[in-house]
Coordinates of C-alpha atoms and ligand atoms in Angstrom, one line a residue:
M1 CA 114.2 134.8 93.9
A2 CA 114.5 134.5 97.7
D3 CA 117.5 136.0 99.5
Q4 CA 119.7 133.8 101.7
L5 CA 119.5 134.3 105.4
I6 CA 122.8 133.5 107.2
I7 CA 122.6 131.8 110.6
F8 CA 125.5 132.7 112.8
D9 CA 125.6 130.7 115.9
T10 CA 127.3 132.1 119.0
T11 CA 126.4 129.4 121.6
L12 CA 130.1 128.7 122.1
R13 CA 131.0 132.3 122.6
D14 CA 128.2 134.6 123.7
G15 CA 126.2 131.7 125.2
E16 CA 129.2 130.3 127.0
Q17 CA 129.8 133.7 128.7
S18 CA 126.7 133.1 130.7
P19 CA 127.8 132.5 134.3
G20 CA 127.7 128.8 135.0
A21 CA 127.6 127.8 131.3
S22 CA 131.3 127.4 130.8
M23 CA 132.3 124.4 128.8
T24 CA 135.4 122.3 128.3
K25 CA 137.2 122.1 125.0
D26 CA 135.7 118.6 124.3
E27 CA 132.2 119.7 125.1
K28 CA 132.6 122.7 122.8
L29 CA 133.7 120.4 120.0
R30 CA 130.7 118.1 120.5
I31 CA 128.4 121.1 120.2
A32 CA 130.3 122.4 117.2
R33 CA 129.8 119.0 115.5
Q34 CA 126.1 119.2 116.2
L35 CA 125.9 122.7 114.8
E36 CA 127.6 121.4 111.7
R37 CA 124.9 118.7 111.4
L38 CA 122.3 121.5 111.8
K39 CA 124.1 123.3 108.9
V40 CA 124.6 126.6 110.6
D41 CA 126.5 128.9 108.2
V42 CA 128.9 130.5 110.8
I43 CA 130.0 129.1 114.2
E44 CA 131.5 131.6 116.5
A45 CA 133.8 129.2 118.4
G46 CA 135.1 131.5 121.1
F47 CA 137.2 134.5 121.9
A48 CA 140.8 133.3 121.1
A49 CA 142.7 136.1 123.0
S50 CA 140.7 135.8 126.2
S51 CA 142.5 132.7 127.5
N52 CA 144.6 129.8 126.5
G53 CA 141.6 127.5 127.0
D54 CA 139.6 129.6 124.6
F55 CA 142.4 129.7 122.1
D56 CA 142.7 125.9 122.1
A57 CA 139.0 125.5 121.7
V58 CA 138.8 127.8 118.7
Q59 CA 141.8 126.0 117.2
L60 CA 140.4 122.6 117.8
I61 CA 137.0 123.5 116.2
A62 CA 138.7 125.3 113.3
N63 CA 140.7 122.1 112.6
S64 CA 137.8 119.7 113.0
I65 CA 134.7 121.4 111.4
K66 CA 134.8 121.6 107.6
D67 CA 131.4 122.8 106.4
A68 CA 130.7 125.9 108.5
T69 CA 132.7 129.2 108.6
I70 CA 134.6 129.3 111.9
C71 CA 134.8 132.6 113.6
S72 CA 136.7 134.0 116.6
L73 CA 135.7 137.2 118.4
S74 CA 138.5 139.7 119.0
R75 CA 138.7 143.2 120.5
A76 CA 139.8 145.9 118.1
N77 CA 143.6 145.6 118.7
D78 CA 146.4 144.0 116.8
R79 CA 147.3 141.4 119.5
D80 CA 143.7 140.1 119.8
I81 CA 143.3 140.0 116.1
S82 CA 146.6 138.1 115.6
R83 CA 145.6 135.5 118.2
A84 CA 142.3 135.0 116.4
A85 CA 144.0 134.6 113.1
E86 CA 146.4 132.1 114.5
A87 CA 143.7 130.0 116.2
L88 CA 141.8 130.0 112.9
K89 CA 144.7 128.9 110.7
G90 CA 143.4 125.3 110.2
A91 CA 139.8 126.4 109.1
N92 CA 138.5 125.8 105.7
R93 CA 136.7 129.1 105.9
A94 CA 137.7 131.6 108.7
R95 CA 136.2 134.8 109.9
I96 CA 137.6 137.4 112.3
H97 CA 134.9 139.2 114.3
T98 CA 136.3 142.4 115.8
F99 CA 134.4 144.9 117.9
I100 CA 134.7 148.2 119.7
A101 CA 132.0 150.1 121.7
T102 CA 130.5 153.2 119.9
S103 CA 127.8 154.4 122.4
A104 CA 128.7 157.6 124.3
L105 CA 128.2 155.8 127.6
H106 CA 130.6 152.9 126.7
M107 CA 133.2 155.1 125.0
E108 CA 133.4 157.5 128.0
K109 CA 132.9 155.2 131.0
K110 CA 134.4 151.9 129.7
L111 CA 137.0 152.7 127.1
R112 CA 137.8 156.2 128.2
M113 CA 138.3 157.2 124.6
S114 CA 137.1 160.1 122.5
P115 CA 134.8 159.3 119.5
E116 CA 137.7 160.2 117.1
Q117 CA 140.0 157.7 118.8
V118 CA 137.4 155.0 118.6
L119 CA 136.8 155.7 114.9
E120 CA 140.6 155.6 114.3
Q121 CA 141.0 152.3 116.2
A122 CA 138.1 150.7 114.4
K123 CA 139.6 151.6 111.0
Q124 CA 143.1 150.4 112.0
S125 CA 141.9 147.1 113.4
V126 CA 139.8 146.2 110.4
R127 CA 142.7 147.1 108.1
F128 CA 145.0 144.9 110.2
A129 CA 142.5 142.1 110.3
R130 CA 141.9 142.3 106.5
N131 CA 145.6 141.5 105.9
L132 CA 145.2 138.2 107.8
C133 CA 141.7 137.1 106.7
A134 CA 139.4 137.8 103.8
D135 CA 136.2 137.5 105.9
I136 CA 135.9 140.3 108.5
E137 CA 132.9 141.1 110.7
F138 CA 132.8 144.3 112.5
S139 CA 130.5 145.1 115.5
P140 CA 130.0 148.5 117.0
E141 CA 129.3 147.3 120.6
D142 CA 126.2 148.8 122.2
G143 CA 125.4 149.9 118.6
Y144 CA 121.7 150.4 119.1
R145 CA 122.3 153.0 121.8
S146 CA 125.0 154.8 119.7
D147 CA 124.6 158.2 118.1
M148 CA 123.3 157.7 114.5
D149 CA 125.7 160.2 112.8
F150 CA 128.7 158.8 114.5
L151 CA 127.7 155.2 113.9
C152 CA 127.3 156.0 110.2
R153 CA 130.8 157.4 110.0
V154 CA 132.3 154.4 111.8
I155 CA 130.5 151.9 109.6
E156 CA 131.3 153.7 106.3
A157 CA 135.0 153.8 107.4
V158 CA 135.3 150.1 108.3
I159 CA 133.5 149.0 105.1
N160 CA 136.1 151.1 103.2
E161 CA 138.8 149.2 105.1
G162 CA 137.4 145.9 104.0
A163 CA 134.8 144.7 106.6
T164 CA 132.5 142.3 104.8
T165 CA 129.8 141.9 107.5
I166 CA 128.4 144.7 109.7
N167 CA 126.7 143.5 112.8
V168 CA 124.6 146.0 114.8
P169 CA 124.2 144.6 118.4
D170 CA 121.5 145.5 120.9
T171 CA 124.0 144.6 123.6
V172 CA 121.8 145.4 126.5
G173 CA 118.4 144.2 125.1
Y174 CA 116.9 147.7 125.0
A175 CA 115.4 147.6 121.5
I176 CA 111.7 147.4 120.4
P177 CA 111.1 145.5 117.1
E178 CA 109.8 148.3 115.0
L179 CA 112.4 150.8 116.2
Y180 CA 115.2 148.4 115.8
G181 CA 114.1 147.4 112.3
N182 CA 114.0 151.1 111.3
F183 CA 117.3 151.7 113.0
I184 CA 119.0 149.2 110.7
K185 CA 117.0 150.5 107.7
T186 CA 118.2 154.1 108.4
L187 CA 121.8 153.0 108.7
R188 CA 121.7 151.1 105.4
E189 CA 120.1 154.1 103.7
R190 CA 122.6 156.6 105.1
V191 CA 125.9 154.7 104.9
P192 CA 127.0 155.4 101.3
N193 CA 128.8 152.0 100.8
S194 CA 126.3 149.9 102.8
D195 CA 125.7 147.6 99.8
K196 CA 129.3 146.4 100.0
A197 CA 128.6 144.5 103.3
I198 CA 126.1 142.0 104.6
W199 CA 124.2 143.4 107.6
S200 CA 123.7 141.4 110.7
V201 CA 121.5 141.6 113.8
H202 CA 122.6 140.6 117.4
C203 CA 119.9 140.9 120.0
H204 CA 119.7 140.2 123.7
N205 CA 116.6 139.1 125.4
D206 CA 116.3 141.4 128.5
L207 CA 112.8 142.4 127.5
G208 CA 111.9 139.1 126.0
M209 CA 112.1 140.5 122.4
A210 CA 115.4 139.2 121.1
V211 CA 113.7 137.0 118.5
A212 CA 111.1 139.7 117.5
N213 CA 113.9 142.3 117.3
S214 CA 116.1 140.1 115.1
L215 CA 113.2 139.3 112.7
A216 CA 112.3 143.0 112.5
G217 CA 116.0 143.8 111.7
V218 CA 115.6 141.3 108.8
K219 CA 112.2 142.3 107.6
I220 CA 112.2 146.0 108.1
G221 CA 115.9 146.7 108.1
G222 CA 117.1 144.3 105.4
A223 CA 119.7 142.5 107.5
R224 CA 120.7 139.1 106.1
Q225 CA 122.5 137.5 109.0
I226 CA 121.0 136.7 112.4
E227 CA 123.3 135.9 115.4
C228 CA 121.7 133.5 117.8
T229 CA 122.3 130.7 120.3
I230 CA 120.8 127.3 120.9
N231 CA 118.0 127.5 123.6
G232 CA 118.7 131.3 123.7
L233 CA 121.6 130.6 126.0
G234 CA 123.5 133.7 127.1
E235 CA 124.2 136.2 129.8
R236 CA 121.3 137.6 131.8
A237 CA 118.1 136.8 129.9
G238 CA 120.1 135.3 127.0
N239 CA 120.4 135.8 123.2
C240 CA 118.1 135.3 120.3
A241 CA 117.1 131.6 120.3
L242 CA 118.2 129.9 117.1
E243 CA 115.4 127.3 117.1
E244 CA 112.7 130.0 117.4
V245 CA 114.1 132.4 114.8
V246 CA 114.8 129.6 112.4
M247 CA 111.3 128.1 112.7
A248 CA 109.7 131.5 112.4
V249 CA 111.4 132.1 109.1
K250 CA 110.7 128.6 107.8
T251 CA 107.0 128.4 109.0
R252 CA 106.3 131.9 107.7
R253 CA 108.2 131.7 104.5
D254 CA 105.1 133.3 102.9
Y255 CA 106.0 136.5 104.8
F256 CA 109.8 136.5 105.1
N257 CA 110.6 134.9 101.7
L258 CA 114.1 133.9 102.7
D259 CA 116.1 130.7 102.2
L260 CA 118.0 129.0 105.0
N261 CA 120.6 126.3 105.0
I262 CA 119.5 124.9 108.3
D263 CA 118.5 121.3 108.6
A264 CA 115.9 121.7 111.3
Q265 CA 115.6 118.0 112.1
H266 CA 118.8 118.3 114.2
I267 CA 117.3 121.1 116.3
L268 CA 116.0 119.0 119.2
A269 CA 119.3 117.0 119.6
A270 CA 121.2 120.3 119.6
S271 CA 118.9 121.7 122.3
R272 CA 119.2 118.6 124.4
M273 CA 123.0 118.6 124.1
V274 CA 123.4 122.2 125.1
S275 CA 121.0 121.9 128.0
Q276 CA 122.8 118.7 129.2
I277 CA 126.3 120.2 129.0
T278 CA 125.5 123.5 130.6
G279 CA 122.9 122.3 133.1
F280 CA 120.5 125.1 131.9
V281 CA 117.3 123.2 131.6
V282 CA 114.7 124.1 129.0
Q283 CA 111.3 125.1 130.3
P284 CA 108.4 122.8 129.3
N285 CA 106.5 125.6 127.5
K286 CA 109.5 126.8 125.5
A287 CA 108.7 127.2 121.8
V288 CA 109.9 124.4 119.5
V289 CA 112.1 122.6 122.0
G290 CA 110.1 122.6 125.2
A291 CA 108.6 119.2 126.3
N292 CA 105.1 120.6 125.8
A293 CA 105.8 122.5 122.6
F294 CA 103.9 119.9 120.6
A295 CA 101.8 118.2 123.3
H296 CA 98.1 118.8 122.7
A297 CA 96.7 118.4 126.2
S298 CA 93.3 119.8 126.0
G299 CA 90.5 117.5 124.7
I300 CA 89.3 119.9 122.0
H301 CA 92.8 120.2 120.6
Q302 CA 93.4 116.5 120.6
D303 CA 90.1 115.9 118.8
G304 CA 91.1 118.6 116.2
V305 CA 94.5 117.2 115.7
L306 CA 93.2 113.7 115.2
K307 CA 90.7 114.9 112.5
A308 CA 93.3 117.0 110.7
R309 CA 96.7 117.9 112.0
D310 CA 96.8 121.5 110.7
T311 CA 93.7 122.5 112.7
Y312 CA 96.0 123.3 115.6
E313 CA 99.5 122.5 114.4
I314 CA 101.6 125.1 112.5
M315 CA 104.7 123.0 112.5
R316 CA 105.4 119.3 112.5
A317 CA 107.1 117.9 115.6
E318 CA 109.1 115.5 113.4
D319 CA 110.5 118.4 111.4
V320 CA 112.5 119.7 114.4
G321 CA 113.6 116.3 115.6
W322 CA 110.8 115.0 117.8
S323 CA 110.3 111.3 116.9
A324 CA 106.8 110.3 116.2
N325 CA 107.3 106.8 117.5
K326 CA 108.6 107.4 121.1
I327 CA 109.6 103.8 122.1
V328 CA 112.6 103.1 119.9
L329 CA 114.6 100.2 121.3
G330 CA 114.5 97.5 123.8
K331 CA 116.3 94.6 125.4
L332 CA 116.3 92.5 122.2
S333 CA 117.6 95.3 119.9
G334 CA 120.9 94.4 118.3
R335 CA 124.0 96.3 117.7
N336 CA 123.0 97.3 114.2
A337 CA 119.6 98.7 115.3
F338 CA 121.5 100.7 118.0
K339 CA 124.0 102.0 115.5
Q340 CA 121.3 103.0 113.1
R341 CA 119.3 104.8 115.7
L342 CA 122.5 106.7 116.7
Q343 CA 122.9 107.7 113.1
E344 CA 119.3 108.8 112.8
L345 CA 119.8 110.9 116.0
G346 CA 122.8 112.6 114.3
V347 CA 125.3 111.1 116.7
S348 CA 128.6 109.9 115.3
L349 CA 130.9 108.1 117.6
E350 CA 134.5 108.5 116.8
S351 CA 135.7 104.9 116.8
E352 CA 134.6 101.3 116.9
V353 CA 135.8 101.1 120.5
E354 CA 133.5 103.9 121.5
T355 CA 130.6 102.3 119.7
N356 CA 131.2 99.0 121.5
A357 CA 131.4 100.8 124.8
A358 CA 128.2 102.6 124.2
F359 CA 126.5 99.5 123.0
A360 CA 127.6 97.6 126.1
R361 CA 126.1 100.4 128.2
F362 CA 122.9 100.3 126.2
K363 CA 122.6 96.5 126.9
E364 CA 123.2 97.1 130.6
L365 CA 120.5 99.8 130.6
A366 CA 118.1 97.6 128.6
D367 CA 118.4 94.9 131.3
R368 CA 117.1 97.4 133.9
K369 CA 114.6 99.3 131.9
S370 CA 112.1 97.8 129.4
E371 CA 111.6 100.7 127.0
I372 CA 114.6 102.7 125.8
F373 CA 113.7 106.2 124.4
D374 CA 115.8 108.5 122.2
E375 CA 116.4 110.6 125.3
D376 CA 118.0 107.6 127.0
I377 CA 120.2 106.9 124.1
L378 CA 121.4 110.5 123.9
A379 CA 122.1 110.6 127.7
L380 CA 124.0 107.3 127.4
V381 CA 126.1 108.4 124.6
N382 CA 126.8 111.8 126.2
D383 CA 127.7 109.9 129.4
E384 CA 129.9 107.6 127.4
S385 CA 131.9 110.4 125.7
L386 CA 132.5 111.8 129.2
A387 CA 133.9 108.5 130.4
N388 CA 136.4 108.4 127.6
V389 CA 138.5 111.2 128.9
Q390 CA 141.3 110.2 131.3
E391 CA 139.7 111.4 134.5
Q392 CA 141.0 111.8 138.0
Y393 CA 137.8 110.5 139.6
G394 CA 135.6 107.6 138.4
F395 CA 132.5 106.0 139.8
V396 CA 132.6 102.3 140.8
S397 CA 129.7 101.4 143.1
L398 CA 127.4 102.7 145.8
V399 CA 125.4 101.4 148.8
Q400 CA 122.9 103.6 150.5
H401 CA 120.3 103.1 153.2
S402 CA 117.3 105.3 154.0
E403 CA 114.4 104.4 156.3
T404 CA 111.8 106.6 157.9
G405 CA 113.0 107.7 161.3
E406 CA 116.6 106.9 160.6
R407 CA 119.4 109.0 159.4
P408 CA 120.3 108.2 155.7
Y409 CA 123.7 106.6 155.2
A410 CA 125.8 106.0 152.0
R411 CA 129.0 104.2 151.2
V412 CA 130.6 105.1 147.8
V413 CA 133.4 103.3 146.0
F414 CA 135.2 105.4 143.4
T415 CA 138.6 105.6 141.8
V416 CA 141.1 108.4 142.3
D417 CA 143.8 108.3 139.6
G418 CA 143.0 104.7 139.0
K419 CA 143.1 103.6 142.7
E420 CA 139.9 102.5 144.4
V421 CA 138.8 104.2 147.6
T422 CA 135.8 103.7 149.8
S423 CA 134.2 106.5 151.7
E424 CA 131.1 106.8 153.8
A425 CA 128.9 109.4 155.3
E426 CA 125.5 110.3 156.7
G427 CA 123.3 113.0 155.3
N428 CA 119.8 114.5 155.1
G429 CA 118.8 112.1 152.4
P430 CA 120.5 109.4 150.3
V431 CA 121.8 111.8 147.7
D432 CA 123.2 114.2 150.4
A433 CA 124.8 111.3 152.2
S434 CA 126.4 110.0 148.9
L435 CA 127.8 113.4 147.9
K436 CA 129.1 114.0 151.5
A437 CA 130.8 110.6 151.3
I438 CA 132.7 111.6 148.1
E439 CA 133.5 115.0 149.5
A440 CA 134.8 113.5 152.7
H441 CA 137.6 111.9 150.7
A442 CA 138.0 114.4 147.9
Q443 CA 138.1 117.5 150.2
S444 CA 137.5 119.8 147.2
G445 CA 136.0 122.5 149.4
A446 CA 133.7 123.5 146.5
E447 CA 130.4 125.1 147.1
M448 CA 127.4 123.5 145.4
V449 CA 125.4 126.2 143.6
L450 CA 123.0 124.0 141.7
Y451 CA 121.6 120.5 142.0
S452 CA 118.9 119.4 139.6
V453 CA 117.3 116.1 138.6
N454 CA 115.5 115.6 135.3
A455 CA 113.6 112.4 134.5
I456 CA 114.8 111.9 131.0
S457 CA 111.7 110.3 129.5
G458 CA 109.1 111.4 132.0
S459 CA 108.2 108.5 134.2
T460 CA 109.7 107.0 137.5
E461 CA 111.0 104.1 135.4
S462 CA 113.1 106.5 133.3
Q463 CA 116.7 107.4 133.7
G464 CA 117.5 110.3 136.0
E465 CA 119.8 112.9 134.6
V466 CA 121.5 114.9 137.4
T467 CA 123.4 118.2 137.0
V468 CA 125.6 119.4 139.8
R469 CA 127.2 122.9 139.6
L470 CA 130.2 123.5 141.8
Q471 CA 132.0 126.7 142.5
N472 CA 135.5 127.0 143.8
S473 CA 137.7 130.1 144.0
G474 CA 135.8 131.9 141.2
R475 CA 135.6 128.9 138.9
V476 CA 132.2 127.4 138.1
V477 CA 131.8 123.9 136.5
N478 CA 128.9 121.7 135.7
G479 CA 128.9 117.9 136.2
V480 CA 126.4 115.6 134.6
G481 CA 125.5 112.0 135.3
A482 CA 122.7 109.7 134.1
D483 CA 121.4 106.4 135.6
P484 CA 118.0 104.8 136.4
D485 CA 119.0 105.2 140.1
I486 CA 119.1 108.9 140.8
V487 CA 121.5 108.5 143.8
V488 CA 124.0 106.8 141.4
A489 CA 123.4 109.5 138.8
S490 CA 124.0 112.1 141.5
A491 CA 127.3 110.5 142.5
K492 CA 128.4 110.3 138.9
A493 CA 127.5 114.0 138.3
Y494 CA 129.4 115.0 141.4
L495 CA 132.6 113.1 140.4
H496 CA 132.3 114.5 136.9
A497 CA 132.1 118.1 138.3
L498 CA 135.2 117.4 140.5
N499 CA 137.1 116.2 137.4
K500 CA 136.3 119.4 135.7
L501 CA 137.2 121.5 138.7
H502 CA 140.6 119.8 138.9
S503 CA 141.3 120.1 135.2
K504 CA 144.1 122.4 134.1
A505 CA 142.0 124.3 131.6
E506 CA 142.1 127.6 133.3
R507 CA 140.1 130.5 131.9
V508 CA 141.8 133.8 132.6
A509 CA 139.6 136.5 131.3
A510 CA 136.1 136.6 130.1
Q511 CA 134.9 139.3 127.7
G512 CA 133.5 142.5 129.1
Ligands
ZN1 ZN1 125.9 139.5 122.9

């Protein structure tokens, strides 16, 4: 009988720590709902004690998501652990994930604690957490660079105190697959009570080996939980990519012989959603979710695929959510067809009002664009859910003029707290002029650190999806806007970013 492999997603915690990837509470909930559709086993929703915003997000997700276990990170101290437990109160299944560094370097330079003090604190924290929650995960931070003898003592002690999952992080992405696999194996052999906990891997991608290391930790080391993020989102080079590790285990079941709960058909929608919300685009040649991942460009391959698919295909595009029939809806599609397509895409709109608003927008788009693709629908719905929030700024209309030899000009009409204002400016191009016009009135003083345009379905007729990243007094926010007119999409994205910049959801401290 095959063992179960637990998929622990930390897009909302470790992924979100990536500079520029910060998300609002509502965005986190949307991603959590998508992770639930994907059937991940554990969702690490945040780090409750790090800020009020994080606490609220963990609480909201714990109260809303029913199928997955909801987890909060917490440092190894009573205050952090209490906050985590409080935020998780509404969860059907809750997990507290507590951590303390165990490598000589981290203990000495960061914690300024002796190994004996670290051991004592780890024990006390797990004991304290165990009284609040039955499901406790413990991570020795920088575990892979820790002394083996010391690590064995710490892990044995925390399992005795009731830790149910032991996670061994390669915090700095230093591991090599074979060595990391053997590291986990040795730990499991040497820790006397190792069979009383589930072992977990958490790998960073600094050397491009996060997925390979995680799989070695499973195959060689016997770990049965993988920690990962959608699109490999995360600090520096990111975390182990969920879509890659999941499809490796599924496609090579002959080798891994492990069962997964994941419903892979929702992978692509999850990837799109995370990319859209964070503004971290997915490279075209990215495995599984990249635009070219299933495109057979060379003539020889096309010929082979036409004769028999498995000549060059090891996975089916449909199995991870790419639709075989690309053109899905048009001008004549009715409300039911639209609703059904949303369901097939795994999108559930909260209310009838929201569905009506989204459908109205779909009709408006269909008037301007003959073929509507899945990507358009997803962009439209995402855009719609943004518009539902009571925002300070809202887009109304725009006029712009650009002509060779003349300086581009734009006039933008938008609302500020419900009141319409008109503002105009010149710029280097129509987009620049439009954003300068908005800024001339808004006076945010923010610095733009990223501007990107993505043609949603690949042609000039397609919708442009624009991401604007603004930075102001240490805060970084992403604004997104979609429209067939990229100047309009840009203005929407800029206003969206301003709304986020002005929102009260302050984040005080990120995790070290
Ligand atoms: Zn990490």
